[in-house]
């Protein structure tokens, strides 16, 4: 069962809202501008819904316009305010809360530039609790033309002090925009009781569909239409109304008014307390990133020391728990949360943050299921030695583990028998994780090496953090040169294998027991042309044609470059859709499903994988390099004999990376499953009620 805990990104559509939208599309489908009865009925629906919205938002006066969502509302408000500021010499800046949704600063910059106003656009700092610095605002408000402050933050859940902001703006000429998106249905906004000029809302954050929103405009506030056309919405917002969306939003507003559908604030606070308790039990040491007393009762933002957001997000997703690392819009970029950075939280907290949010439809049964699943995630993390003070016996690994973080790669080379390990290019974000892995496997670090001659400050910091996180018995020698190489040593032994320095190069090469050189760690010496032409001659001189070069930076996800590229297999058909798998399996008997997710992500959804009816193997992407020289690609009589492999992961990205690498190495029968496990079955949504 899927546990959806990302309501601040979007919500499912309330059943009553679905019914209202369906009825609107089938029966009340009229155009509200038509003057016949069908049109009049549609118009009545528009009027009814607007009247409800006025009651719910406390806006008996002013304009309440239907829009496509909050982004449009924000554009309209910013355009309106900025047009009114043309030619004014009493204002010189536009202010917005430093934690505002990016639609706000983006709109301010966009319209300031297009209207050629030349105003300074500046963030209002927030304090460590995420609230606006009111003294700062008071000092700067006197010259501000527009001030934008959200009602509640989408990432941290922190509720703004609107009374305090109102007081700080008392003597200001500024227009005031309050982004009410996350407050709808959760806060009593009483719009018309405050001097708020503009307030945008978005239906899909509260059980209405995407594509419908509202914009409140105070009576007398400047207004310029963003869209001109047929004169709908009294000429303030042209374009035929999204009537199905309006009908659905109307049903949600009716549910807010009737008071029986959604949980009370007290019940929501209880739900949050139970989730917070489950999280604290599951992840000892966890810290919450915003004070509960100042936050929406439906949002929790937390960080687990030593566990990066990416790892926890992958684990939660594998376990069917949908949460996010920040706002949904920035989820694709793995950058630390700018909201938490603006609050001045330390880097480890901003880089480990997870947001968990639920909607006011959540009931006890849903919260029970969520708590249980959260506890199971905590157990999984401990069982894999990734968190907690106990180190369960983790199977010792030989070979190379490849980590990637912050756009760079780091390698752990280990030998189980001699209990020796080497880390190449440690990264600060991975220090704790590496230390755990070494401690849980009892591996002593022989060296921490860098591939640059002068370790950058980050590299130095990472090495220091890793050293500090290890007990003295596992730490490497201190007598090392600038790259971390032990003084006076020609080679570092890793059981039967040895790590050697590449002469005249900032790199290392691994030599196996048979004297072969399967891998070289070449730092930043690779360019993408190496994919076609092989590595440069000075490097190649020290390697064999079979050596795989492993980079420090790998933004394109190549993973490895052969020293002299073999004839690559064509990449056509690399990505396969689940519907085409029966044909593929028939054409390629023995087709094996290879799950490249990490160990802690596996085992949660075996039934989904079983639905593919293929023999299955686990091979985490971090371990893929280990099978390259002998396992997946083997030579018999000069012919490449390949086992047909179908890689699968969470979303299709890692599996495509693995498949592309093998094709480049000449393996013609490897594929990646499009969309990964996420698209395998249409996920059943765990009803919150
Ligand atoms: N403002 C806030 C606080 C939000 O959370 C969002 C959506 O994440 C928006 C604005 C933009 O809303 P929409 O994408 O519906 O236009």
XYZ file of C-alpha atoms and ligand atoms in Angstrom:
705
model
C 0.000 0.000 0.000
C 1.279 3.426 -0.922
C 1.508 5.902 1.966
C 1.278 9.352 0.469
C 2.892 11.925 2.788
C 3.632 14.727 0.349
C 0.457 16.799 0.595
C 2.376 20.101 0.416
C 3.359 19.124 -3.143
C -0.146 18.123 -4.126
C -3.105 16.111 -2.889
C -5.439 13.574 -4.446
C -8.845 14.910 -5.411
C -11.590 14.727 -2.803
C -14.243 12.189 -3.913
C -16.936 14.871 -3.667
C -14.785 17.153 -5.816
C -14.340 14.395 -8.396
C -18.105 13.909 -8.481
C -18.670 17.653 -8.865
C -16.142 17.859 -11.714
C -17.721 14.868 -13.462
C -21.211 16.348 -13.137
C -19.918 19.622 -14.508
C -18.339 17.919 -17.506
C -21.366 15.790 -18.314
C -24.394 17.824 -17.265
C -23.483 21.393 -16.351
C -21.037 21.730 -19.174
C -22.178 25.166 -20.283
C -20.022 28.165 -20.976
C -20.772 30.673 -18.226
C -20.639 33.495 -20.780
C -23.532 32.015 -22.795
C -26.866 33.657 -22.195
C -29.021 30.541 -22.675
C -30.128 28.316 -19.803
C -27.140 25.957 -20.074
C -24.796 28.942 -19.820
C -26.785 30.479 -16.991
C -26.492 27.272 -14.989
C -22.737 27.305 -15.473
C -22.671 30.951 -14.441
C -24.616 30.141 -11.298
C -21.984 27.534 -10.413
C -19.292 30.168 -10.846
C -21.176 32.619 -8.613
C -21.873 29.983 -5.955
C -18.267 28.902 -5.788
C -16.994 32.461 -5.600
C -19.457 33.233 -2.798
C -18.247 30.193 -0.868
C -14.631 31.213 -1.367
C -15.407 34.694 -0.043
C -16.883 33.162 3.119
C -14.058 30.661 3.630
C -11.312 33.229 3.056
C -12.995 36.052 4.928
C -13.098 38.236 1.824
C -16.561 39.788 1.523
C -15.116 42.685 -0.443
C -12.490 43.022 -3.135
C -12.069 40.790 -6.174
C -11.840 37.028 -6.042
C -10.747 35.731 -9.435
C -10.494 32.173 -10.685
C -7.038 31.472 -12.043
C -5.113 28.414 -13.182
C -3.244 28.235 -9.877
C -1.003 30.168 -7.564
C 1.770 30.816 -10.083
C -0.689 32.701 -12.281
C -2.080 34.518 -9.228
C 1.438 35.570 -8.238
C 2.208 36.828 -11.768
C -1.002 38.823 -11.884
C -0.399 40.358 -8.475
C 3.229 41.226 -9.178
C 2.408 42.664 -12.608
C -0.418 44.736 -11.105
C 1.758 46.077 -8.299
C 4.756 46.826 -10.530
C 2.736 48.602 -13.211
C 1.435 50.913 -10.465
C 5.007 51.671 -9.345
C 6.100 53.138 -12.697
C 7.259 56.713 -12.310
C 7.185 56.589 -8.501
C 10.259 58.099 -6.861
C 9.257 57.310 -3.266
C 10.081 53.602 -3.660
C 13.259 51.843 -4.736
C 12.906 48.193 -3.756
C 10.751 45.075 -3.862
C 10.996 42.780 -0.836
C 10.168 39.099 -0.482
C 10.656 36.589 2.315
C 13.904 34.647 1.896
C 11.969 31.369 2.136
C 9.238 32.331 -0.346
C 8.247 29.830 -3.048
C 10.465 30.549 -6.031
C 7.480 31.679 -8.114
C 7.596 34.918 -6.100
C 11.224 36.079 -6.545
C 11.156 34.785 -10.134
C 8.049 36.881 -10.893
C 9.550 39.956 -9.192
C 12.746 39.737 -11.250
C 10.840 38.949 -14.453
C 8.393 41.867 -14.319
C 10.950 44.303 -12.862
C 13.098 43.571 -15.908
C 10.285 43.563 -18.481
C 8.831 46.823 -17.175
C 12.339 48.253 -16.946
C 11.742 49.534 -13.411
C 15.275 49.002 -12.137
C 14.098 48.385 -8.579
C 16.264 46.459 -6.150
C 14.766 43.017 -5.476
C 15.834 41.893 -2.005
C 15.067 38.961 0.302
C 13.762 39.661 3.798
C 15.974 37.551 6.090
C 14.346 34.972 8.324
C 15.419 33.960 11.832
C 16.510 30.414 12.799
C 12.848 29.563 13.395
C 12.015 30.489 9.821
C 10.112 33.678 10.642
C 10.694 37.037 8.974
C 13.123 39.411 10.689
C 10.588 42.102 11.501
C 13.166 44.700 12.560
C 14.873 44.328 9.203
C 11.523 44.638 7.448
C 10.620 47.748 9.459
C 13.941 49.354 8.528
C 13.517 48.728 4.796
C 9.730 48.965 4.372
C 9.742 52.766 4.052
C 11.161 52.592 0.507
C 9.495 49.359 -0.598
C 6.957 49.264 -3.424
C 5.817 45.675 -2.842
C 6.355 43.272 0.051
C 5.697 39.534 -0.442
C 5.363 37.263 2.566
C 3.838 33.790 2.412
C 1.206 32.715 4.977
C 2.998 29.432 5.683
C 6.077 27.853 4.199
C 5.730 24.835 1.930
C 8.991 23.192 3.054
C 9.307 23.946 6.753
C 5.608 24.470 7.493
C 6.515 27.623 9.468
C 3.555 29.999 9.792
C 4.371 33.650 9.214
C 3.564 36.240 11.858
C 1.092 38.178 9.693
C 0.127 40.480 12.599
C 3.803 41.332 13.130
C 4.330 41.921 9.414
C 1.232 44.108 9.270
C 2.618 46.211 12.119
C 6.048 46.442 10.459
C 4.379 47.726 7.291
C 2.195 50.273 9.104
C 4.081 53.300 7.789
C 5.165 51.759 4.506
C 3.949 52.756 1.038
C 4.320 49.100 0.005
C 1.597 46.950 -1.468
C 1.388 43.613 0.371
C 1.180 40.186 -1.260
C 0.496 37.156 0.932
C 0.950 33.782 -0.785
C -1.846 31.843 0.906
C -1.258 28.502 -0.862
C -0.216 26.438 2.154
C -2.627 28.225 4.478
C -5.827 27.329 2.606
C -8.042 25.229 4.869
C -5.388 25.213 7.599
C -5.193 28.829 8.758
C -7.818 31.450 9.472
C -6.577 34.089 7.054
C -9.365 36.714 7.408
C -8.089 38.394 4.272
C -10.223 41.517 4.299
C -9.494 42.225 7.974
C -5.845 42.842 7.111
C -4.354 45.344 4.679
C -3.419 42.486 2.336
C -3.553 43.657 -1.284
C -3.097 40.343 -3.086
C -3.429 36.719 -1.989
C -3.015 33.813 -4.456
C -4.266 30.252 -3.762
C -3.953 26.915 -5.510
C -6.691 24.262 -5.490
C -4.481 21.191 -5.819
C -2.884 21.716 -2.395
C -6.261 21.011 -0.801
C -7.957 18.153 -2.659
C -9.072 20.078 -5.756
C -7.507 19.210 -9.117
C -4.472 20.905 -10.621
C -5.178 23.877 -12.859
C -7.588 25.797 -10.654
C -6.740 28.576 -8.235
C -7.927 31.856 -6.793
C -6.543 35.343 -6.545
C -7.860 37.771 -3.958
C -7.345 41.459 -4.796
C -8.219 44.026 -2.147
C -10.789 46.616 -3.103
C -8.889 49.583 -4.494
C -5.589 47.725 -4.974
C -3.963 48.423 -8.361
C -4.823 45.835 -11.001
C -3.556 45.045 -14.476
C -4.886 41.953 -16.225
C -2.284 39.366 -17.090
C -4.518 37.980 -19.802
C -6.633 40.076 -22.107
C -9.255 38.509 -24.316
C -12.943 37.721 -24.154
C -13.526 39.746 -20.987
C -14.337 36.885 -18.626
C -14.084 37.517 -14.866
C -15.251 41.074 -15.428
C -12.401 41.651 -17.865
C -9.832 41.039 -15.114
C -8.866 37.540 -16.268
C -9.891 36.582 -19.760
C -10.233 33.047 -21.018
C -13.114 30.614 -20.696
C -13.210 29.430 -17.117
C -11.993 25.970 -16.080
C -15.486 24.957 -15.008
C -14.666 21.386 -13.965
C -11.941 22.828 -11.746
C -14.294 25.484 -10.386
C -16.919 22.824 -9.591
C -14.328 20.665 -7.824
C -12.938 23.616 -5.888
C -16.515 24.471 -4.939
C -16.943 20.988 -3.441
C -13.750 21.406 -1.399
C -14.873 24.820 -0.163
C -18.254 23.295 0.739
C -16.434 20.599 2.729
C -14.459 23.318 4.543
C -17.688 25.128 5.340
C -19.655 22.087 6.515
C -16.918 21.259 9.025
C -17.460 17.471 8.885
C -15.076 16.380 6.170
C -11.696 17.573 7.349
C -9.949 16.867 10.641
C -9.961 19.635 13.245
C -6.725 21.513 14.009
C -6.510 19.612 17.318
C -6.824 16.245 15.550
C -4.196 17.289 12.995
C -1.818 18.305 15.776
C -2.306 14.865 17.312
C -1.589 13.167 14.004
C 1.587 15.182 13.668
C 2.661 14.331 17.224
C 2.224 10.617 16.494
C 4.208 10.839 13.290
C 6.927 12.825 15.053
C 7.141 10.148 17.747
C 7.366 7.354 15.177
C 10.123 9.244 13.333
C 12.115 9.890 16.506
C 11.877 6.210 17.446
C 12.747 5.007 13.972
C 15.725 7.346 13.547
C 17.381 8.045 16.904
C 19.159 11.377 16.908
C 16.739 12.878 14.365
C 16.186 16.621 14.643
C 13.162 18.595 13.528
C 14.055 21.598 11.426
C 11.197 23.884 12.450
C 9.515 24.467 15.806
C 6.201 22.573 15.993
C 4.506 25.416 17.870
C 5.111 27.800 14.956
C 4.324 25.370 12.127
C 1.334 24.034 10.240
C 0.048 20.950 12.057
C 0.340 19.023 8.795
C 4.056 19.461 8.043
C 7.180 17.911 9.561
C 10.641 18.725 8.284
C 13.484 16.717 9.775
C 17.080 15.601 9.288
C 18.801 12.408 10.366
C 22.482 12.902 11.266
C 24.801 11.095 8.880
C 22.027 10.126 6.466
C 21.757 12.258 3.322
C 18.287 13.174 2.018
C 18.841 11.161 -1.166
C 19.443 7.935 0.714
C 16.407 8.381 2.940
C 14.199 9.419 0.014
C 15.179 6.290 -1.911
C 14.493 4.118 1.126
C 11.111 5.735 1.820
C 10.118 5.472 -1.827
C 11.094 1.793 -1.969
C 9.003 1.248 1.162
C 6.029 2.945 -0.525
C 6.227 6.090 1.617
C 6.082 9.197 -0.564
C 7.863 12.149 1.029
C 10.119 14.795 -0.437
C 13.475 16.418 0.170
C 12.090 19.925 -0.160
C 9.620 21.512 -2.506
C 8.363 19.346 -5.351
C 9.546 21.917 -7.925
C 13.154 21.615 -6.814
C 13.022 17.866 -6.160
C 14.806 17.124 -9.429
C 17.811 19.171 -8.345
C 19.743 17.508 -5.549
C 20.738 20.861 -4.009
C 20.396 21.444 -0.265
C 17.171 23.189 0.745
C 17.452 26.972 0.273
C 14.648 27.415 2.801
C 16.628 25.730 5.554
C 19.794 27.501 4.425
C 17.983 30.839 4.786
C 17.106 29.796 8.352
C 20.834 29.436 8.967
C 20.716 25.696 9.680
C 24.045 23.868 9.428
C 25.027 22.181 6.176
C 24.420 18.658 7.468
C 20.815 19.580 8.300
C 20.109 21.294 4.965
C 21.660 18.371 3.090
C 19.723 15.711 5.009
C 16.309 17.369 5.150
C 13.126 15.442 4.507
C 9.660 16.976 4.352
C 6.694 14.918 5.373
C 3.262 16.482 4.919
C -0.289 15.216 5.086
C -3.658 16.734 4.372
C -6.606 17.392 6.661
C -8.359 14.271 5.324
C -5.879 12.067 7.199
C -7.530 9.850 9.815
C -6.250 7.603 12.620
C -6.047 4.482 10.458
C -3.912 6.276 7.893
C -1.598 7.680 10.561
C -1.334 4.176 12.145
C -0.235 2.724 8.811
C 2.186 5.589 8.219
C 3.804 5.202 11.668
C 4.200 1.472 11.177
C 5.891 1.941 7.812
C 8.168 4.666 9.173
C 9.311 2.303 11.929
C 9.998 -0.398 9.330
C 12.155 2.100 7.395
C 14.151 2.803 10.571
C 14.720 -0.925 11.033
C 15.848 -1.323 7.429
C 18.383 1.455 7.836
C 19.808 -0.154 10.972
C 19.807 -3.617 9.422
C 22.038 -2.325 6.630
C 24.389 -0.581 9.026
C 23.399 2.853 7.723
C 22.115 4.294 10.974
C 22.020 3.695 14.721
C 24.717 2.967 17.252
C 24.584 -0.817 16.854
C 26.500 -2.300 13.988
C 24.787 -5.454 12.874
C 27.042 -7.935 11.162
C 27.080 -6.762 7.571
C 28.418 -9.084 4.941
C 32.007 -8.146 4.177
C 32.523 -6.910 0.708
C 35.524 -7.226 -1.506
C 36.181 -4.906 -4.352
C 35.073 -1.420 -5.268
C 32.073 0.456 -3.938
C 31.295 3.588 -5.921
C 29.489 6.418 -4.153
C 28.306 9.590 -5.777
C 27.264 12.813 -4.093
C 27.532 16.524 -4.752
C 28.213 15.795 -8.439
C 31.384 13.833 -7.673
C 32.398 10.219 -7.144
C 34.197 8.554 -4.293
C 35.507 4.992 -4.220
C 35.924 2.561 -1.371
C 38.328 -0.299 -2.165
C 38.159 -3.124 0.319
C 39.629 -6.535 0.943
C 37.628 -8.676 3.364
C 40.358 -11.211 4.149
C 43.045 -8.744 5.183
C 40.428 -6.272 6.503
C 42.098 -3.424 4.657
C 40.505 -0.590 2.752
C 41.402 2.548 0.829
C 39.152 5.519 0.160
C 39.738 7.560 -2.964
C 38.397 11.123 -3.082
C 36.317 11.210 0.114
C 33.390 13.663 0.065
C 32.128 15.567 3.120
C 28.543 14.375 2.628
C 29.727 10.765 2.677
C 32.142 10.877 5.609
C 29.666 9.494 8.137
C 28.403 6.819 5.763
C 31.904 5.672 4.851
C 32.912 5.583 8.492
C 29.874 3.427 9.287
C 30.692 1.028 6.512
C 34.303 0.714 7.663
C 33.304 0.296 11.311
C 30.580 -2.233 10.617
C 32.938 -4.345 8.520
C 35.919 -3.844 10.816
C 37.987 -2.522 7.899
C 41.158 -0.611 8.647
C 41.813 2.286 6.337
C 45.254 2.041 4.741
C 44.958 5.426 3.066
C 42.635 8.250 2.117
C 43.788 9.357 -1.302
C 43.016 12.362 -3.446
C 43.284 12.578 -7.186
C 44.214 16.251 -7.223
C 47.736 17.360 -6.357
C 46.478 20.016 -4.000
C 43.458 18.733 -2.164
C 40.691 21.285 -2.368
C 39.381 22.524 0.976
C 36.373 20.198 0.597
C 38.577 17.190 0.117
C 40.620 18.131 3.168
C 37.449 18.632 5.199
C 36.077 15.283 4.063
C 39.274 13.468 4.997
C 39.276 15.143 8.386
C 35.630 14.292 9.030
C 36.197 10.674 8.021
C 39.271 10.347 10.227
C 37.378 11.844 13.161
C 34.473 9.428 12.684
C 36.746 6.363 12.877
C 38.100 4.710 16.000
C 41.923 5.076 16.193
C 42.492 1.418 15.255
C 40.816 1.909 11.870
C 42.426 5.241 10.967
C 45.080 5.511 8.265
C 48.718 6.500 8.866
C 49.301 10.156 9.479
C 52.616 10.232 7.639
C 51.365 10.873 4.168
C 52.100 13.222 1.316
C 49.814 15.918 -0.032
C 47.681 13.359 -1.908
C 47.337 11.145 1.155
C 49.848 8.509 -0.062
C 51.731 6.822 2.833
C 55.335 8.125 2.828
C 57.954 5.625 1.712
C 55.444 3.099 0.253
C 55.556 1.945 -3.369
C 52.247 0.142 -3.252
C 49.265 -0.218 -0.928
C 48.296 -3.851 -0.427
C 44.650 -4.865 -0.548
C 44.946 -8.620 -0.073
C 46.092 -10.129 -3.372
C 45.575 -6.780 -5.109
C 47.733 -3.704 -4.958
C 47.113 -0.061 -5.512
C 49.916 1.728 -7.349
C 50.532 5.341 -8.127
C 50.312 6.396 -11.725
C 53.661 8.046 -12.475
C 53.409 11.649 -13.655
C 49.670 11.502 -13.216
C 47.436 12.425 -10.352
C 45.915 8.994 -10.161
C 46.185 5.366 -9.084
C 45.858 1.999 -10.697
C 44.711 -1.286 -9.200
C 46.759 -4.386 -10.016
C 45.135 -7.764 -9.475
C 46.760 -11.055 -8.419
C 47.402 -11.957 -12.083
C 49.197 -8.674 -12.741
C 46.300 -7.220 -14.749
C 45.237 -3.607 -14.348
C 41.426 -3.657 -14.293
C 40.844 -0.159 -12.865
C 42.520 3.232 -12.783
C 41.341 6.156 -10.663
C 42.089 9.131 -12.825
C 40.449 12.072 -11.084
C 39.531 14.912 -13.402
C 41.713 13.755 -16.290
C 38.887 12.414 -18.418
C 36.940 14.307 -20.989
C 33.879 13.063 -22.786
C 35.898 12.586 -25.960
C 37.523 9.674 -24.126
C 34.267 7.852 -24.778
C 35.039 7.770 -28.488
C 38.784 8.019 -28.760
C 40.098 6.581 -25.528
C 42.030 8.318 -22.780
C 44.916 10.628 -23.630
C 48.202 9.074 -24.588
C 50.169 10.057 -21.481
C 47.629 8.291 -19.314
C 47.145 5.347 -21.672
C 50.900 4.688 -21.613
C 50.609 3.403 -18.055
C 47.469 1.343 -18.567
C 46.354 -1.646 -20.589
C 43.666 -1.446 -23.279
C 41.253 -3.251 -20.934
C 41.755 -0.887 -18.004
C 38.611 0.973 -17.012
C 39.257 4.567 -15.971
C 37.095 5.797 -13.112
C 36.558 9.564 -12.902
C 36.234 11.865 -9.908
C 33.564 14.006 -11.559
C 30.921 12.287 -13.603
C 28.039 14.675 -14.274
C 26.802 12.656 -17.245
C 26.815 9.393 -15.269
C 29.234 7.478 -17.537
C 30.701 5.663 -14.526
C 33.753 4.332 -16.344
C 35.735 4.930 -19.525
C 37.639 2.127 -21.207
C 41.246 3.096 -21.958
C 40.756 2.034 -25.538
C 37.039 1.847 -26.323
C 35.929 -1.507 -27.718
C 33.377 -1.499 -30.521
C 30.407 -0.202 -28.578
C 27.072 -1.939 -29.040
C 24.434 0.387 -30.511
C 22.237 2.087 -27.937
C 18.996 1.656 -29.897
C 16.245 0.007 -27.896
C 18.175 0.389 -24.657
C 15.077 1.489 -22.759
C 12.276 -1.044 -22.771
C 8.689 -0.624 -21.615
C 7.073 -3.222 -19.377
C 4.464 -3.993 -22.056
C 7.224 -5.108 -24.444
C 8.935 -7.439 -21.988
C 7.150 -10.679 -22.988
C 8.497 -10.255 -26.533
C 11.960 -9.392 -25.271
C 12.017 -12.435 -22.974
C 10.937 -14.660 -25.841
C 13.611 -13.334 -28.181
C 16.298 -13.599 -25.515
C 15.876 -16.759 -23.470
C 17.493 -16.472 -20.041
C 16.721 -12.757 -19.800
C 17.512 -11.886 -16.174
C 16.157 -8.985 -14.173
C 18.974 -7.164 -12.371
C 17.864 -4.850 -9.568
C 20.478 -2.100 -9.346
C 18.925 -0.348 -6.352
C 20.994 -0.286 -3.185
C 20.511 -3.072 -0.626
C 18.331 -1.002 1.730
C 15.915 -0.276 -1.125
C 15.424 -3.927 -2.017
C 12.952 -6.434 -0.624
C 10.007 -4.041 -0.165
C 8.268 -4.664 -3.454
C 9.132 -8.233 -4.394
C 5.583 -8.846 -5.573
C 5.879 -6.095 -8.140
C 9.166 -7.470 -9.435
C 7.704 -10.981 -9.408
C 4.952 -9.756 -11.721
C 7.585 -9.584 -14.476
C 8.135 -13.379 -14.247
C 11.872 -13.168 -14.901
C 14.741 -14.725 -12.953
C 16.085 -12.034 -10.664
C 19.439 -10.868 -9.298
C 20.428 -8.032 -6.988
C 23.378 -5.924 -8.057
C 23.416 -2.458 -6.471
C 24.787 0.175 -8.832
C 27.460 0.986 -6.249
C 28.809 -2.570 -6.808
C 28.442 -2.742 -10.579
C 32.128 -2.131 -11.289
C 32.989 -5.383 -9.551
C 31.275 -7.551 -12.145
C 32.626 -5.771 -15.195
C 35.983 -7.443 -15.733
C 34.773 -10.992 -15.455
C 31.063 -11.380 -14.658
C 28.763 -9.713 -17.115
C 31.041 -9.699 -20.106
C 33.061 -12.805 -20.817
C 35.144 -13.903 -23.762
C 34.870 -17.387 -25.181
C 36.790 -18.262 -28.329
C 37.255 -14.613 -29.103
C 33.484 -14.171 -29.232
C 31.706 -12.031 -26.726
C 29.128 -14.202 -25.022
C 26.620 -12.135 -23.173
C 23.888 -13.072 -20.803
C 20.804 -10.987 -21.607
C 20.149 -8.573 -18.734
C 17.281 -6.222 -17.945
C 18.305 -3.609 -15.386
C 15.690 -2.136 -13.109
C 15.797 0.586 -10.443
C 13.437 3.023 -8.763
C 12.823 5.455 -11.615
C 14.762 4.123 -14.595
C 17.750 6.453 -14.225
C 20.268 4.229 -12.506
C 19.260 1.230 -14.609
C 19.779 3.245 -17.804
C 23.191 4.323 -16.525
C 24.189 0.696 -15.944
C 22.832 -0.446 -19.289
C 24.548 2.376 -21.188
C 27.881 1.489 -19.612
C 27.584 -2.164 -20.576
C 26.598 -1.279 -24.138
C 29.650 0.971 -24.355
C 31.731 -1.978 -23.266
C 30.306 -3.994 -26.145
C 27.532 -5.875 -24.395
C 24.685 -5.810 -26.893
C 21.981 -7.533 -24.890
C 21.379 -5.273 -21.904
C 18.318 -3.102 -21.414
C 16.830 -0.753 -18.874
C 13.205 -0.855 -17.758
C 11.518 2.488 -18.483
C 10.237 4.248 -15.376
C 11.609 1.548 -13.062
C 9.625 0.043 -10.220
C 7.616 3.274 -9.991
C 5.740 2.470 -13.207
C 5.461 -1.270 -12.704
C 1.949 -1.276 -11.356
C -0.337 1.650 -11.108
C 0.184 2.430 -7.457
C -2.872 1.985 -5.312
C -3.301 5.144 -3.325
C -3.655 4.625 0.415
C -6.854 6.489 1.043
C -6.347 8.924 3.851
C -9.794 8.157 5.069
N 3.331 29.085 -3.453
C 3.520 28.076 -2.609
C 3.764 28.350 -1.160
C 3.503 26.755 -3.070
O 3.700 25.751 -2.219
C 3.276 26.530 -4.443
C 3.324 25.162 -4.983
O 4.162 24.361 -4.580
C 3.062 27.615 -5.293
C 3.105 28.877 -4.763
C 2.810 27.433 -6.769
O 1.557 26.837 -6.959
P 1.111 26.246 -8.371
O 2.178 25.320 -8.806
O -0.157 25.560 -8.102
O 0.961 27.371 -9.321
